[in-house]
PDB file of C-alpha atoms in Angstrom:
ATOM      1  CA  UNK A1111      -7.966 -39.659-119.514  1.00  0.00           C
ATOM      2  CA  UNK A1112      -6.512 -40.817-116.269  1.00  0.00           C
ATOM      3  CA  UNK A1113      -5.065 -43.808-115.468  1.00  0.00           C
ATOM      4  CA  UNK A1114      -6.463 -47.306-114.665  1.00  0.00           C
ATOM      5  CA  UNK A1115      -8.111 -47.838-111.461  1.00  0.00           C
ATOM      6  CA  UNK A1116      -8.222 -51.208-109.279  1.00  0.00           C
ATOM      7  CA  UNK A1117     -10.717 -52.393-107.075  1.00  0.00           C
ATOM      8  CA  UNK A1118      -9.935 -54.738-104.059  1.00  0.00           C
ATOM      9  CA  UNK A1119     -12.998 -57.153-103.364  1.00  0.00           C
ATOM     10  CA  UNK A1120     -12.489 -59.420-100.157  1.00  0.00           C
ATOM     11  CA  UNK A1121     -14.619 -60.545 -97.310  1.00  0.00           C
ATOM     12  CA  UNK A1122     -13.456 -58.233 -95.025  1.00  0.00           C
ATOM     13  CA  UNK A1123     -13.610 -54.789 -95.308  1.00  0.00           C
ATOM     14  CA  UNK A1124     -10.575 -54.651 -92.928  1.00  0.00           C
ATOM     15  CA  UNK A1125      -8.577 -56.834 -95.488  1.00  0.00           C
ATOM     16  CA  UNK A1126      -9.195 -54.722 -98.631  1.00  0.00           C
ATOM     17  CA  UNK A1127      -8.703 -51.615 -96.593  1.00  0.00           C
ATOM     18  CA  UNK A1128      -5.223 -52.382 -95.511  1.00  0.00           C
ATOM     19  CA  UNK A1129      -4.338 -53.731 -99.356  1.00  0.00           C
ATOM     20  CA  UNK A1130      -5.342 -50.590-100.214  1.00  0.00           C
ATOM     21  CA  UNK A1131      -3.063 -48.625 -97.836  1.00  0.00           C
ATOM     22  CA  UNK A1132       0.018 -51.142 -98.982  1.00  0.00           C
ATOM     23  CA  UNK A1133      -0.903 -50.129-102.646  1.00  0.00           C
ATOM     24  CA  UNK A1134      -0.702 -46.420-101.358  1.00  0.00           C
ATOM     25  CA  UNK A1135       2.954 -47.048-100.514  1.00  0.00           C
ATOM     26  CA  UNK A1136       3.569 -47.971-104.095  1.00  0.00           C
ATOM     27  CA  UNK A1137       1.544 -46.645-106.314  1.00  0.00           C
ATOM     28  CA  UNK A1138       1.145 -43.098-107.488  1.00  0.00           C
ATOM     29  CA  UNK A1139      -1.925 -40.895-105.884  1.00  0.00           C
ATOM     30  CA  UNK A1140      -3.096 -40.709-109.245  1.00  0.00           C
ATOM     31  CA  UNK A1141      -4.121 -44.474-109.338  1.00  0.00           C
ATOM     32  CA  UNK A1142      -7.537 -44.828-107.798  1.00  0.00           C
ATOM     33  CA  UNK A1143      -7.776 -47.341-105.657  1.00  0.00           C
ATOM     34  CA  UNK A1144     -11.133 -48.614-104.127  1.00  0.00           C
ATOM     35  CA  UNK A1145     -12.156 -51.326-101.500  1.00  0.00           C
ATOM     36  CA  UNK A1146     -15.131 -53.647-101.740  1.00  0.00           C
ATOM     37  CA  UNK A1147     -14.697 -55.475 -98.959  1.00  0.00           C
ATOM     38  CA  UNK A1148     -17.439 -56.853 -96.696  1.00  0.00           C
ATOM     39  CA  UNK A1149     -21.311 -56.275 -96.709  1.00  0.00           C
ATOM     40  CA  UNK A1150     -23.388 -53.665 -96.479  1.00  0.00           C
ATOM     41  CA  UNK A1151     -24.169 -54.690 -92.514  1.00  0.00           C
ATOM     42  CA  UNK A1152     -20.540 -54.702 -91.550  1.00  0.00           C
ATOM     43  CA  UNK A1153     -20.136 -58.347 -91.716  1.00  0.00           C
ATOM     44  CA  UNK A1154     -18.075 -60.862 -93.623  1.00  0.00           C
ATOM     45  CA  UNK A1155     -18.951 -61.540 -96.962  1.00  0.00           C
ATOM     46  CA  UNK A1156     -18.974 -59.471-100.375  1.00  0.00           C
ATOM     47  CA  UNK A1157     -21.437 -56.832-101.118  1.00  0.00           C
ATOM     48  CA  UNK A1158     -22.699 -56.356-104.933  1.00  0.00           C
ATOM     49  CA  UNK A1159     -23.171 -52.693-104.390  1.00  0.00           C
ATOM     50  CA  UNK A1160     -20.190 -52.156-103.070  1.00  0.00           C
ATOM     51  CA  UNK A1161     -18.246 -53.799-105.834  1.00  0.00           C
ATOM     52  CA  UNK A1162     -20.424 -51.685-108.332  1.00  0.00           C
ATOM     53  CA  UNK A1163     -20.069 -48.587-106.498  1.00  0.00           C
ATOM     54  CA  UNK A1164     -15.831 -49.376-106.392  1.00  0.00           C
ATOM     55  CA  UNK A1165     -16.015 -49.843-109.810  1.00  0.00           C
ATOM     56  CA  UNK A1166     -17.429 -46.713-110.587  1.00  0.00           C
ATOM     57  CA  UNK A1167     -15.597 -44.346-108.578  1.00  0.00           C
ATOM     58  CA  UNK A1168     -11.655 -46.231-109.878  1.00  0.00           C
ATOM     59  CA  UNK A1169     -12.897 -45.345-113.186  1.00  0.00           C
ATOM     60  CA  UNK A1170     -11.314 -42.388-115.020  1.00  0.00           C
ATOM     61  CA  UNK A1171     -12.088 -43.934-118.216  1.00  0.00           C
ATOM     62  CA  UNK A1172      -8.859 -45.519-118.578  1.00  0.00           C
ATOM     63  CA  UNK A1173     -10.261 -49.105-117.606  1.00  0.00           C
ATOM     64  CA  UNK A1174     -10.847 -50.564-113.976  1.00  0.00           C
ATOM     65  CA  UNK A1175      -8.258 -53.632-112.601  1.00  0.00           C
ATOM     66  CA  UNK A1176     -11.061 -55.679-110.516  1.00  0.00           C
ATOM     67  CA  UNK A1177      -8.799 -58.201-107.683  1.00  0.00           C
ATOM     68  CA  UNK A1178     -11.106 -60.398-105.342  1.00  0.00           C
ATOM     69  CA  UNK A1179      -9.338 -62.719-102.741  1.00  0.00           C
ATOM     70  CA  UNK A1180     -11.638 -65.834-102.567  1.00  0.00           C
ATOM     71  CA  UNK A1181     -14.692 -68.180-103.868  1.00  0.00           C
ATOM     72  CA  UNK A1182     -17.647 -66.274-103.350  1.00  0.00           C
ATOM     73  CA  UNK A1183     -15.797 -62.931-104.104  1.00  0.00           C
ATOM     74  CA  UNK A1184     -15.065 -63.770-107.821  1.00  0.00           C
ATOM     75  CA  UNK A1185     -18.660 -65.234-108.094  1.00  0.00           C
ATOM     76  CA  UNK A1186     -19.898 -61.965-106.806  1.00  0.00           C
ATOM     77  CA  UNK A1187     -17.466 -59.455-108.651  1.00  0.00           C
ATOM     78  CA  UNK A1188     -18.550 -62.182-111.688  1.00  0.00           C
ATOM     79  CA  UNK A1189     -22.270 -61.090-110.978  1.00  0.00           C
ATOM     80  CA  UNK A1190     -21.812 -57.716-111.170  1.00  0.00           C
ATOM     81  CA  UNK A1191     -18.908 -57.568-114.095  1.00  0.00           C
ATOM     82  CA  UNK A1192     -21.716 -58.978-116.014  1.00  0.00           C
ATOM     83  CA  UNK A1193     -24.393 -56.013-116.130  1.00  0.00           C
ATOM     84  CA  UNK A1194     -21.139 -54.086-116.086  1.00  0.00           C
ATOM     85  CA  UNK A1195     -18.995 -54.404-119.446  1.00  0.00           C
ATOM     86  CA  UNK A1196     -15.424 -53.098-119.164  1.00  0.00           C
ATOM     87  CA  UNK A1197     -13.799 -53.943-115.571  1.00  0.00           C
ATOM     88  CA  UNK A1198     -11.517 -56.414-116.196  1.00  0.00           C
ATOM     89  CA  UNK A1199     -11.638 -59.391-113.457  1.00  0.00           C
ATOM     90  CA  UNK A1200      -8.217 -61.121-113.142  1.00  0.00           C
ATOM     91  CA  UNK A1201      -7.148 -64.459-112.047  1.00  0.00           C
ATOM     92  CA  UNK A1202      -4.216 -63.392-109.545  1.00  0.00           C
ATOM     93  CA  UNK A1203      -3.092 -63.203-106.306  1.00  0.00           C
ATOM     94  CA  UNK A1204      -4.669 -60.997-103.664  1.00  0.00           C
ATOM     95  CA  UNK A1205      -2.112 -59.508-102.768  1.00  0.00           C
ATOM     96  CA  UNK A1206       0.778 -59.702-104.908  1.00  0.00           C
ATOM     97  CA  UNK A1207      -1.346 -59.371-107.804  1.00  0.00           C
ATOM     98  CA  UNK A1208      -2.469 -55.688-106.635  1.00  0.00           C
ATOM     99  CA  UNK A1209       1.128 -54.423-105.794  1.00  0.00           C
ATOM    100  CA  UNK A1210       2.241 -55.869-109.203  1.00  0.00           C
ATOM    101  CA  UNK A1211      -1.109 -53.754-110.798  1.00  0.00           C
ATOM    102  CA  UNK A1212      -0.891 -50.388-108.783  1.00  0.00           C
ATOM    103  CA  UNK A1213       2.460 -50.596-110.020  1.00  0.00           C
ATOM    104  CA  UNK A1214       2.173 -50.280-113.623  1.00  0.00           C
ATOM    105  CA  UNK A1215      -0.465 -48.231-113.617  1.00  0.00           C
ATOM    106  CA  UNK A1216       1.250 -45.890-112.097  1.00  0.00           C
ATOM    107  CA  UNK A1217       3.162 -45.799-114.967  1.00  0.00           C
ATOM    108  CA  UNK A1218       0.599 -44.823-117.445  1.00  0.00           C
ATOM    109  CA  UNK A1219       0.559 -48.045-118.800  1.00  0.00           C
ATOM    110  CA  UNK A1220      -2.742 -49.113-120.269  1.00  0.00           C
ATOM    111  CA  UNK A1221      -5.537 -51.660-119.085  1.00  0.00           C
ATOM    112  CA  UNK A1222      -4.011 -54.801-121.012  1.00  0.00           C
ATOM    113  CA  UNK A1223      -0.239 -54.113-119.420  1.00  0.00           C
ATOM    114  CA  UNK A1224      -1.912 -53.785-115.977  1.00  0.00           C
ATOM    115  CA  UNK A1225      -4.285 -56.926-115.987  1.00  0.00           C
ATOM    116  CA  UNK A1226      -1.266 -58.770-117.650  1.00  0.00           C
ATOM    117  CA  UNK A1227       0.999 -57.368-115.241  1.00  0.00           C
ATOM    118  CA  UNK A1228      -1.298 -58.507-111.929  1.00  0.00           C
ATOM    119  CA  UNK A1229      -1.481 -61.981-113.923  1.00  0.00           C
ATOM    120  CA  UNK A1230       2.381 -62.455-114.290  1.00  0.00           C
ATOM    121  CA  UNK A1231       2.423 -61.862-110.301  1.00  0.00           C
ATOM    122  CA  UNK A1232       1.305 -65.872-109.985  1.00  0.00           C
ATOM    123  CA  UNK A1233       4.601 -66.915-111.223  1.00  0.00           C
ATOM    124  CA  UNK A1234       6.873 -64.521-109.366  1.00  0.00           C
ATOM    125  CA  UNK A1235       8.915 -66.612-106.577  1.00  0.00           C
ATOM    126  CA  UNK A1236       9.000 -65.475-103.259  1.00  0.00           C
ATOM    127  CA  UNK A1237      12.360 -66.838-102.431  1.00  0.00           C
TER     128      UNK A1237
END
């Protein structure tokens, strides 16, 4: 079994792409990280499909992280988390929340550490 995967959903393909080179910088190349950012025309917005088809390639059967950055996102990673059992969808920051997830999966650690992990990165000062 390999080790939990995350999936970035934002409206902008540009956006999750980048997170997902930041999270390269931390986490271990073992930690699949996917985008799902934008739709399927290029524009801004959130793609079902390509949430789905993130999902499914982060997954080594260790359990899937799934981050989205705004409204509509969650509603649409919401959609398809529910004809998808097992992706967990957590309540974190974008951002922060990802670096604090790659992290601790890098470490092996399992899918509750990692979505708890990504959770405790809303309480984590900046300064």
């Amino acid at each position: 079994m390999g080790l939990v995967g995350i999936v970035l959903v934002s409206h902008s393909e540009q956006l999750a792409s980048g997170l997902r080179e930041l999270l390269r910088q931390v986490a271990t190349p073992a930690v699949r990280i996917e985008p799902a950012g934008g739709t399927d025309d290029g524009e801004l917005g959130t793609s079902p499909a390509r949430i789905a088809a993130a999902i499914e390639t982060a997954d080594t059967g260790a359990g899937v992280v799934v981050l989205a950055d705004l409204g509509s996102a969650v509603l649409t990673a919401r959609a398809v988390l529910a004809d998808t059992p097992g992706p967990e969808l957590v309540d974190a920051p974008f951002v922060e929340g990802a670096v604090a997830a790659a992290v601790t999966a890098s470490t092996g650690a399992d899918l509750a550490a990692v979505v708890e992990a990504a959770r405790e990165a809303r309480d984590v000062p900046k300064f």
